[in-house]
XYZ file of C-alpha atoms in Angstrom:
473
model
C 52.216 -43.723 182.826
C 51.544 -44.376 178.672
C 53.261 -47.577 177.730
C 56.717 -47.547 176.325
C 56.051 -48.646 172.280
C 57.823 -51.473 171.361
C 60.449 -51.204 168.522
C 60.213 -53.705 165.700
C 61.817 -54.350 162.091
C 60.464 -56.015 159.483
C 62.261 -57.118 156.546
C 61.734 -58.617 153.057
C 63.480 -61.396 151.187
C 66.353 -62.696 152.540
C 67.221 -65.284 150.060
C 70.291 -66.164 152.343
C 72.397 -62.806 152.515
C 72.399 -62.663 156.026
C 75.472 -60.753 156.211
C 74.131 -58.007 154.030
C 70.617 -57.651 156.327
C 72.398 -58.011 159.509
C 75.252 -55.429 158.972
C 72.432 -53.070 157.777
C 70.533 -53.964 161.489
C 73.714 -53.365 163.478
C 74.243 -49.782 161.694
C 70.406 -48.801 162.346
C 70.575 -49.758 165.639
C 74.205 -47.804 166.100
C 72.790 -44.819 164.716
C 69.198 -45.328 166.623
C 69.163 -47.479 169.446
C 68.297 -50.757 169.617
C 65.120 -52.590 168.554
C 63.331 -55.333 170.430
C 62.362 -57.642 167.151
C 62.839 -58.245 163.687
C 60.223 -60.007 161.602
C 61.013 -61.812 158.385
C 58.752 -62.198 155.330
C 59.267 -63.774 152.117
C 61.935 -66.160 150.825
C 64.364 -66.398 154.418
C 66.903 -69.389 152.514
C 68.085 -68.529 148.984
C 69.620 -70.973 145.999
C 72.612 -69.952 147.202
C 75.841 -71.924 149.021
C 74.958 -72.807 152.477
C 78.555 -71.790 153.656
C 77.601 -68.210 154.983
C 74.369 -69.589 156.742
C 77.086 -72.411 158.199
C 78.368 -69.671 160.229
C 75.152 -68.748 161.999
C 74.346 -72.105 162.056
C 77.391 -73.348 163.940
C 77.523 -69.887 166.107
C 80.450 -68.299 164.190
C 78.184 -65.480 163.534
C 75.074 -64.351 165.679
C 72.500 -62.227 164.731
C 72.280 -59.246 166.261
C 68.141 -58.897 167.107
C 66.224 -61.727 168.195
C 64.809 -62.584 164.680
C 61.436 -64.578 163.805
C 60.996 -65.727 160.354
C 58.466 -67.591 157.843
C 58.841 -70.300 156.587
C 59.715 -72.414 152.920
C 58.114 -71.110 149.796
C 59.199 -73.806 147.614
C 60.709 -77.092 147.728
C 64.232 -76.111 147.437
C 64.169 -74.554 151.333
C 61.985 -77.001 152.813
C 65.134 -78.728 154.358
C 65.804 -75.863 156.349
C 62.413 -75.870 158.695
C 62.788 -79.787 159.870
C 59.311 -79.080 163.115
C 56.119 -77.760 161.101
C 55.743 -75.961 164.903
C 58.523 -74.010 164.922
C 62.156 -74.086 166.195
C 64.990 -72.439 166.442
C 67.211 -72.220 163.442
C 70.660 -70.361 165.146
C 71.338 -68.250 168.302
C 68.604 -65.099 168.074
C 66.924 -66.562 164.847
C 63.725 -68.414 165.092
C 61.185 -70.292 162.900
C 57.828 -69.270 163.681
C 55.924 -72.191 161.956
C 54.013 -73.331 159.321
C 50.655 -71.152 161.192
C 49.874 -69.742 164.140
C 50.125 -66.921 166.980
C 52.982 -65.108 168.691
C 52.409 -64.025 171.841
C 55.022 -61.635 173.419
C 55.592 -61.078 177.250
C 54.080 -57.131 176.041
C 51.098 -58.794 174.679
C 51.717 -58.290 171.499
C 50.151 -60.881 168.788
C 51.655 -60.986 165.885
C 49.809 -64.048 163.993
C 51.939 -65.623 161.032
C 50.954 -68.321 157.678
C 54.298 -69.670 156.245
C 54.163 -70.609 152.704
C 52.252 -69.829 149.561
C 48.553 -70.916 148.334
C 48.033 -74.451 147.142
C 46.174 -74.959 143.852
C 46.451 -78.544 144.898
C 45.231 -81.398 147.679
C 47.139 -83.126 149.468
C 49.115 -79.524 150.303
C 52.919 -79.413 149.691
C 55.047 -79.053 152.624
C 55.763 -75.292 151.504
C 52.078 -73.976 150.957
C 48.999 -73.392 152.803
C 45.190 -74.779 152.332
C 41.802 -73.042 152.999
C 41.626 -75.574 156.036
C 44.929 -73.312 157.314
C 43.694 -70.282 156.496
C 40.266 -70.927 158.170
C 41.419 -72.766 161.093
C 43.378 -69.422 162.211
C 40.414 -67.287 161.586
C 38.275 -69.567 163.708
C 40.746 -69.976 165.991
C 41.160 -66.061 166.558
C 37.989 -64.929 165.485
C 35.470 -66.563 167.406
C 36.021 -65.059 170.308
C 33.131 -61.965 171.466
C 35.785 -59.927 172.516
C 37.743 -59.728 169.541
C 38.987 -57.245 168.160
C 41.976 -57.782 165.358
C 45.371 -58.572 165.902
C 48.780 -56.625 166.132
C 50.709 -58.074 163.193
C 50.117 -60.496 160.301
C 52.668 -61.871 158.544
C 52.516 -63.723 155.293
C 54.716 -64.200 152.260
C 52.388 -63.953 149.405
C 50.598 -60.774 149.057
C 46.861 -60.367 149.415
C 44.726 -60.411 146.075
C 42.980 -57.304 145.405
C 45.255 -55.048 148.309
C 45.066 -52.154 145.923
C 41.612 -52.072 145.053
C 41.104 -48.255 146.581
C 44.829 -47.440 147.402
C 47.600 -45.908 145.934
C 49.506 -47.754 142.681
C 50.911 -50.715 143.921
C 53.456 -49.838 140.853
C 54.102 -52.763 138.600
C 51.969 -55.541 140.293
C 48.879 -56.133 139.401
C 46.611 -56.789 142.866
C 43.351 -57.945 140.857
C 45.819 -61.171 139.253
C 48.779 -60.942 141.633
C 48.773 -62.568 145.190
C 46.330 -64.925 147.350
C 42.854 -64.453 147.755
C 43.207 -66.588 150.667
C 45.450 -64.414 152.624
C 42.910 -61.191 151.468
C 40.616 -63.123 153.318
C 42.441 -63.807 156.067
C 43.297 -60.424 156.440
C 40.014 -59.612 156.207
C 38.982 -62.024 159.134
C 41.902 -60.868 161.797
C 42.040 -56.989 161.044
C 45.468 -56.831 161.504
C 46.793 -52.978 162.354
C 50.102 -53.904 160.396
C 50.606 -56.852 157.372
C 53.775 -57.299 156.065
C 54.584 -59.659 152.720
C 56.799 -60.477 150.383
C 57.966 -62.070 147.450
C 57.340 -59.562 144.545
C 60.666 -57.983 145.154
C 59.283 -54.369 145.435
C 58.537 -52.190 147.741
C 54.838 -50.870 148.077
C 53.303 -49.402 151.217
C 49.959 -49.048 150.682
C 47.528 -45.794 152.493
C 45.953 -47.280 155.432
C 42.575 -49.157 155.289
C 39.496 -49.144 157.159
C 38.451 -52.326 158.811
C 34.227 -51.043 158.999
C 32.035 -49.653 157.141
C 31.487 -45.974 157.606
C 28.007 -44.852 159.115
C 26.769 -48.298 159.558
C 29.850 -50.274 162.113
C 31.409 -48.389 164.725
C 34.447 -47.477 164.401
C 37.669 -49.801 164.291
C 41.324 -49.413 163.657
C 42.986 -49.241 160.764
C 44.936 -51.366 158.792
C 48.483 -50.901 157.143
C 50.022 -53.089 154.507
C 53.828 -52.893 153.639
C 55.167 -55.446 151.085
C 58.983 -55.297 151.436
C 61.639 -55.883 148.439
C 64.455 -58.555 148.286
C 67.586 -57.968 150.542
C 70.624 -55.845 149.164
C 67.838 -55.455 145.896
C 70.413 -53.425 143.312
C 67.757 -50.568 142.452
C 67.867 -49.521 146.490
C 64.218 -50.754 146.918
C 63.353 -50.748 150.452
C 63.570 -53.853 152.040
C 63.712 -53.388 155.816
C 60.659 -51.435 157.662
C 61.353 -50.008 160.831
C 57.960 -48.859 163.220
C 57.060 -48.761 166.802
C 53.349 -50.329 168.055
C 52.061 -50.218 171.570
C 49.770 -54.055 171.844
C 46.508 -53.634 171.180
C 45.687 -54.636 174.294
C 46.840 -52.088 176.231
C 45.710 -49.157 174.849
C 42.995 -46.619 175.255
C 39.745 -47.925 172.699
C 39.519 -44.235 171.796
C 43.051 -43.686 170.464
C 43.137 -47.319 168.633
C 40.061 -46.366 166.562
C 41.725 -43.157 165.550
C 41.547 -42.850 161.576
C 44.241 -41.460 159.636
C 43.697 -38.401 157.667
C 44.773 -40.719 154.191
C 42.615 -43.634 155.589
C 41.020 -45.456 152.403
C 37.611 -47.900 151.839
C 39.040 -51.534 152.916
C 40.210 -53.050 149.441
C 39.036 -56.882 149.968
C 34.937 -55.067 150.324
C 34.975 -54.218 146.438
C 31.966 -51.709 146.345
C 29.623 -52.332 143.635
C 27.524 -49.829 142.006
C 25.159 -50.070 144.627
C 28.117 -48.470 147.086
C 26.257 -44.852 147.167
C 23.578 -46.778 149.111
C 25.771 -48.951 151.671
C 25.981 -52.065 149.592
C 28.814 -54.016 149.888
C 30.499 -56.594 147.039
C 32.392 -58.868 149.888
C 35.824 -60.368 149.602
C 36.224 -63.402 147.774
C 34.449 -66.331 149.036
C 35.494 -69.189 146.748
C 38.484 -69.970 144.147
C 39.151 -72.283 141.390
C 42.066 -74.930 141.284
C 43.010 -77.650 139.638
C 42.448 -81.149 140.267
C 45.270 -83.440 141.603
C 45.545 -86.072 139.197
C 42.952 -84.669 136.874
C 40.910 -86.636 134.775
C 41.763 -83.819 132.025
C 44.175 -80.814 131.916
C 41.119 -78.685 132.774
C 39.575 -80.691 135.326
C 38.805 -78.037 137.853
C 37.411 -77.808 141.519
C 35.520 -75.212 143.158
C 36.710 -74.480 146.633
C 35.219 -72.490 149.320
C 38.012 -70.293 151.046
C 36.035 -70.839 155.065
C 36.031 -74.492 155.961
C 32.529 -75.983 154.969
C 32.125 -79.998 154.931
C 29.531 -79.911 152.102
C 27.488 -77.597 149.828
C 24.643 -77.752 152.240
C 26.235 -76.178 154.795
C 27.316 -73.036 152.912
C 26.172 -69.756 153.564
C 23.903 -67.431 151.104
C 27.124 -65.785 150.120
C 29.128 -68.286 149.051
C 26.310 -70.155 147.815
C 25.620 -67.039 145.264
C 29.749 -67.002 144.564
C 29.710 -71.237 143.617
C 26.459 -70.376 141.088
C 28.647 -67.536 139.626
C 31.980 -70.187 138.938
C 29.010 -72.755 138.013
C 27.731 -70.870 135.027
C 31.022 -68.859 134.459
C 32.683 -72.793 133.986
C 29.834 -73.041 131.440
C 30.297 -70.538 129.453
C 34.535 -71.152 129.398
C 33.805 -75.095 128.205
C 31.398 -74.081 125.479
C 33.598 -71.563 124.307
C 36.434 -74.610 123.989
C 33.266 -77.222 122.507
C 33.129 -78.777 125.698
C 30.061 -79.351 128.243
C 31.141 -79.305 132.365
C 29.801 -82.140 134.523
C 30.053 -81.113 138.248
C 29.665 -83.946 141.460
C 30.376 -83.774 144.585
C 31.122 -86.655 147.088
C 30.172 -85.855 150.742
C 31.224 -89.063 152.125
C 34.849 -89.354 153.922
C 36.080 -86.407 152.723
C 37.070 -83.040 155.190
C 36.517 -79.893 152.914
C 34.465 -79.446 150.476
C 35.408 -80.039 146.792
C 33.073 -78.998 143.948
C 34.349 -81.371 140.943
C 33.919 -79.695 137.250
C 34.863 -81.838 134.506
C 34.514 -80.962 130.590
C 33.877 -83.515 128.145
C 34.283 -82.878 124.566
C 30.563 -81.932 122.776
C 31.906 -84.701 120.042
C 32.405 -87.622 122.983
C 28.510 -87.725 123.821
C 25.460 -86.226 124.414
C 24.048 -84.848 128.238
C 21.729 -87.765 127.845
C 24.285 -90.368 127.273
C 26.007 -89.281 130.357
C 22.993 -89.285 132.692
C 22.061 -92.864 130.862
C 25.771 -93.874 132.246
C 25.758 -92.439 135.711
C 22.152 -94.365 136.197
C 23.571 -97.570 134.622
C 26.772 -97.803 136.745
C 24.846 -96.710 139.488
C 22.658 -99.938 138.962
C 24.925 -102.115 138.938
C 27.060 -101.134 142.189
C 23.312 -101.095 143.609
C 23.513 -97.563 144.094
C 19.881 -95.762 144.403
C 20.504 -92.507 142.029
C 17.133 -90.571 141.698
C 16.725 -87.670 139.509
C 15.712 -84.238 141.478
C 14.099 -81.558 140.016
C 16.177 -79.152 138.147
C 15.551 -76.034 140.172
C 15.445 -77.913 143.333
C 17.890 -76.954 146.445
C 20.683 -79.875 147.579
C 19.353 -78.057 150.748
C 15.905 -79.312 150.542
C 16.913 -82.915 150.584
C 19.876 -83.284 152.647
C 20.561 -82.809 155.690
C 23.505 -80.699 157.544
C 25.912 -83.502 158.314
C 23.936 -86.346 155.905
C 26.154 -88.285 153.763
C 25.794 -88.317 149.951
C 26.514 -87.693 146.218
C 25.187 -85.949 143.778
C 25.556 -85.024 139.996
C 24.948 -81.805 138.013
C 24.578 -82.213 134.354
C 25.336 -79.035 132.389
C 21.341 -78.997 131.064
C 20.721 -77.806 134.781
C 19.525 -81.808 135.560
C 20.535 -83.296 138.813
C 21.252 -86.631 140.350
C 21.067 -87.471 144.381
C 22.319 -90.627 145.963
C 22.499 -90.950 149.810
C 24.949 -92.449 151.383
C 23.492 -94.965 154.117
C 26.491 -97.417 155.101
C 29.376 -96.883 152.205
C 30.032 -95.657 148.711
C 32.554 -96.075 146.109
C 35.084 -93.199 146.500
C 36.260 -93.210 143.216
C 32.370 -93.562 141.705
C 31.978 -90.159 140.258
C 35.287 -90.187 138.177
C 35.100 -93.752 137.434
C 31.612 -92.898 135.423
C 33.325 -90.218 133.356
C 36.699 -91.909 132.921
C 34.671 -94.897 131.501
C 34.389 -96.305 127.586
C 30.811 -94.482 127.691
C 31.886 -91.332 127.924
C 35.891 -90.168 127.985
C 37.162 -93.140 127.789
C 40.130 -92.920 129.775
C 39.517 -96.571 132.003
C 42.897 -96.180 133.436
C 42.444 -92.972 134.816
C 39.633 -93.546 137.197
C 41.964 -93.366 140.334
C 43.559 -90.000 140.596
C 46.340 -91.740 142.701
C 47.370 -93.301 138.844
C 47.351 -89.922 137.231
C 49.711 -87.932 139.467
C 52.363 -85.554 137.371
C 55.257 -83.990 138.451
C 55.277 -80.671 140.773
C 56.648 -79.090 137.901
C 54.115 -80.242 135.178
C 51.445 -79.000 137.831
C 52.224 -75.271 137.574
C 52.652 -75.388 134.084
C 49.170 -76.795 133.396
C 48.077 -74.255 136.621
C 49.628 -71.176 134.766
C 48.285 -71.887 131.356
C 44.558 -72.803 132.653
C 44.740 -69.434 134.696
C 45.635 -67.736 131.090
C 42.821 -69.005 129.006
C 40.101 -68.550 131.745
C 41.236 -65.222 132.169
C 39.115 -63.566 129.821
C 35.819 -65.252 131.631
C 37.435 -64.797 135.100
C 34.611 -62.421 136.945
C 36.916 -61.812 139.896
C 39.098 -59.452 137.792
C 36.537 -57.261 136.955
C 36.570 -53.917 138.559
């Protein structure tokens, strides 16, 4: 006997009219039948008096579905999720958690990521990291036997999710969304995604998760991003579908490819594609520095988890070169020159530092005289490396140390034996020699508000646009 599908909803932003949505489920369900689930993406809480969500809250009003839904997007609704894990909010609603999997008694897995992406460390109670994002890919992915999972829920969209598709309308998927969630997706191979938060409605022609004559065949994948609850232009906000778990069904029918099936949109083919070559899905991303020594003090961040540069792979290694001399060419344009270091000493993710300095501070040579100098006198042994020489060559996976890159292409190698100043690298370029800027050579002294953050975010992402190589099609 086939299994019976499962009936699910999925719904957009709430933003606390929880009347409106759940008057709309009890009509659907009077007119259909009733469903098993309803998943929510996006903004759940609104600005909004808490007065109506008082009376699900206190059990005045119940919910009519069991309901699972994401978590805080900003710091307004944080109060409402009080156990990172999960818990129950009111009778039939649930908080999933901040990440994770959801295993029903059918065997479904629906895996969810609460939040939006972090441009900043340490990560805000409302966003997610690359350590998140990786953690559930490893977690889920290293497995032989897997295959993808049944749902994946986020809020933001994924970056690049119309690369191949049908118009995603007014949002722009090359600038719009989170590269970390494309890659997520990417990883997991979910057969349905649902997001949120651009308050339209765009379901995009199914995707294929291989790549035609050269992986076998796999399922497909379908992305629906859902508009905003009781929206005034009628935008569709709930999704209703039925999905037997992968688990238990035939391999042949799972693979089946729809007849609009597209090329999988976070692969972007290159103009090698006639012969099989693939561009891959992002790798790496640019944000800005907590506490930066500068407005456009920048780090380069892989999106899998990798302790130091030499343990990345050829890939991302190729994708960090790219932001390397992309950086360069941004700072010169502004009369600046970019100093990168990185610090692979008591530190979990790697975190390629970029600073500019003004071309009228100092020359390359005064900086490398300064590095060596300091460096002296904290009886630090800093040795120049040749220029084209790999980090790979001289350090070991797992070996402790630091090392500078001067924007001439000149490098400088210290490793760590027993400790190491944390703060050395900044300290160097915050000095008299250089930027002079003493006081900021703890980033713990240069913190701004949340605020001030996304405004310098927002206006850095505007003037690197035009240098920005992952917007090119």
């Amino acid at each position: 006997m086939a299994q019976k599908p499962l009936r699910l909803l999925a719904c957009g932003d709430v933003e606390g009219k929880f009347d409106v949505l759940f008057n709309r489920v009890r009509a659907i369900q009077k007119k259909s039948g009733n469903f098993d689930l309803l998943l929510c993406v996006g903004n759940f809480f609104g600005s909004t008096p808490d007065a109506e969500w008082e009376e699900y809250k206190t059990g005045i009003k119940k919910a009519p579905i069991q309901t699972c839904v994401l978590g805080a997007n900003n710091q307004e609704t944080v109060k409402y999720f009080q156990d990172a894990d999960g818990c129950e909010l009111a009778e039939n609603i649930t908080y999933l958690g901040r990440k994770g999997v959801f295993t029903g008694t059918s065997g479904l897995q629906i895996v969810y990521l609460s939040g939006t992406e972090s441009l900043n460390e340490p990560v805000p109670g409302y966003s997610f990291s690359p350590k998140d994002v990786s953690s559930l890919r490893t977690m889920l992915c290293s497995t032989p036997q897997f295959k993808g999972v049944d749902i994946l829920l986020t809020s933001p969209w994924p970056k690049y999710v119309g690369n191949f598709g049908n118009s995603s309308g007014e949002v722009d998927t090359k600038k719009c969304g989170s590269a970390l969630v494309s890659s997520l997706a990417t990883g997991l191979k979910p057969r349905y995604h649902f997001a949120a938060l651009e308050k339209t409605y765009y379901e995009r022609l199914p995707y294929r998760n291989h790549i035609v004559l050269q992986e076998n065949a796999q399922h497909a994948t379908r992305f629906i991003a859902l508009a905003n609850v009781g929206n005034p232009e009628k935008k569709k906000y709930l999704y209703a579908f039925s999905i037997v778990p992968m688990k238990l069904m035939d391999a042949a029918e799972l693979v089946k490819q729809p007849p609009d099936v597209t090329e999988n949109p976070y692969r972007k083919c290159g103009k090698e594609a006639s012969i099989g070559k693939q561009v891959p899905a992002p790798e790496c991303y640019l944000a800005l520095a907590k506490g930066g020594l500068s407005d456009d003090h920048v780090l380069i961040l892989p999106i899998g988890h990798y302790q130091s540069v030499v343990e990345l792979s050829a890939e991302v290694v190729e994708e960090v070169e790219k932001y390397k001399a992309t950086l360069r060419k941004f700072f010169k344009s502004r009369g600046k020159r970019c100093i990168l270091f990185e610090r692979n000493y008591k530190s979990h993710h790697l975190q390629l530092q970029v600073i500019p300095v003004p071309l009228s501070r100092c020359a390359t040579d005064d900086i490398k005289d300064a590095f060596i100098t300091q460096a002296q006198e904290q009886q630090i042994e800093l040795l120049e490396i040749p220029e084209h020489s790999d980090i790979k060559q001289i350090a070991q996976p797992g070996a402790a140390y630091f090392y500078v890159e001067l924007d001439t292409g000149e490098k400088l190698f210290h490793r760590i034996k027993k400790s190491f100043p944390l703060q050395f690298g900044r300290e160097v370029l915050a000095s008299e020699a250089i930027l002079n800027i003493p006081d900021k050579s703890d980033w713990r002294q240069c913190q701004i508000s949340k605020e001030e953050e996304e405004t310098l975010a927002r206006r850095f992402r505007k003037d690197f646009e035009p240098f920005d190589f992952t917007l090119d099609d």
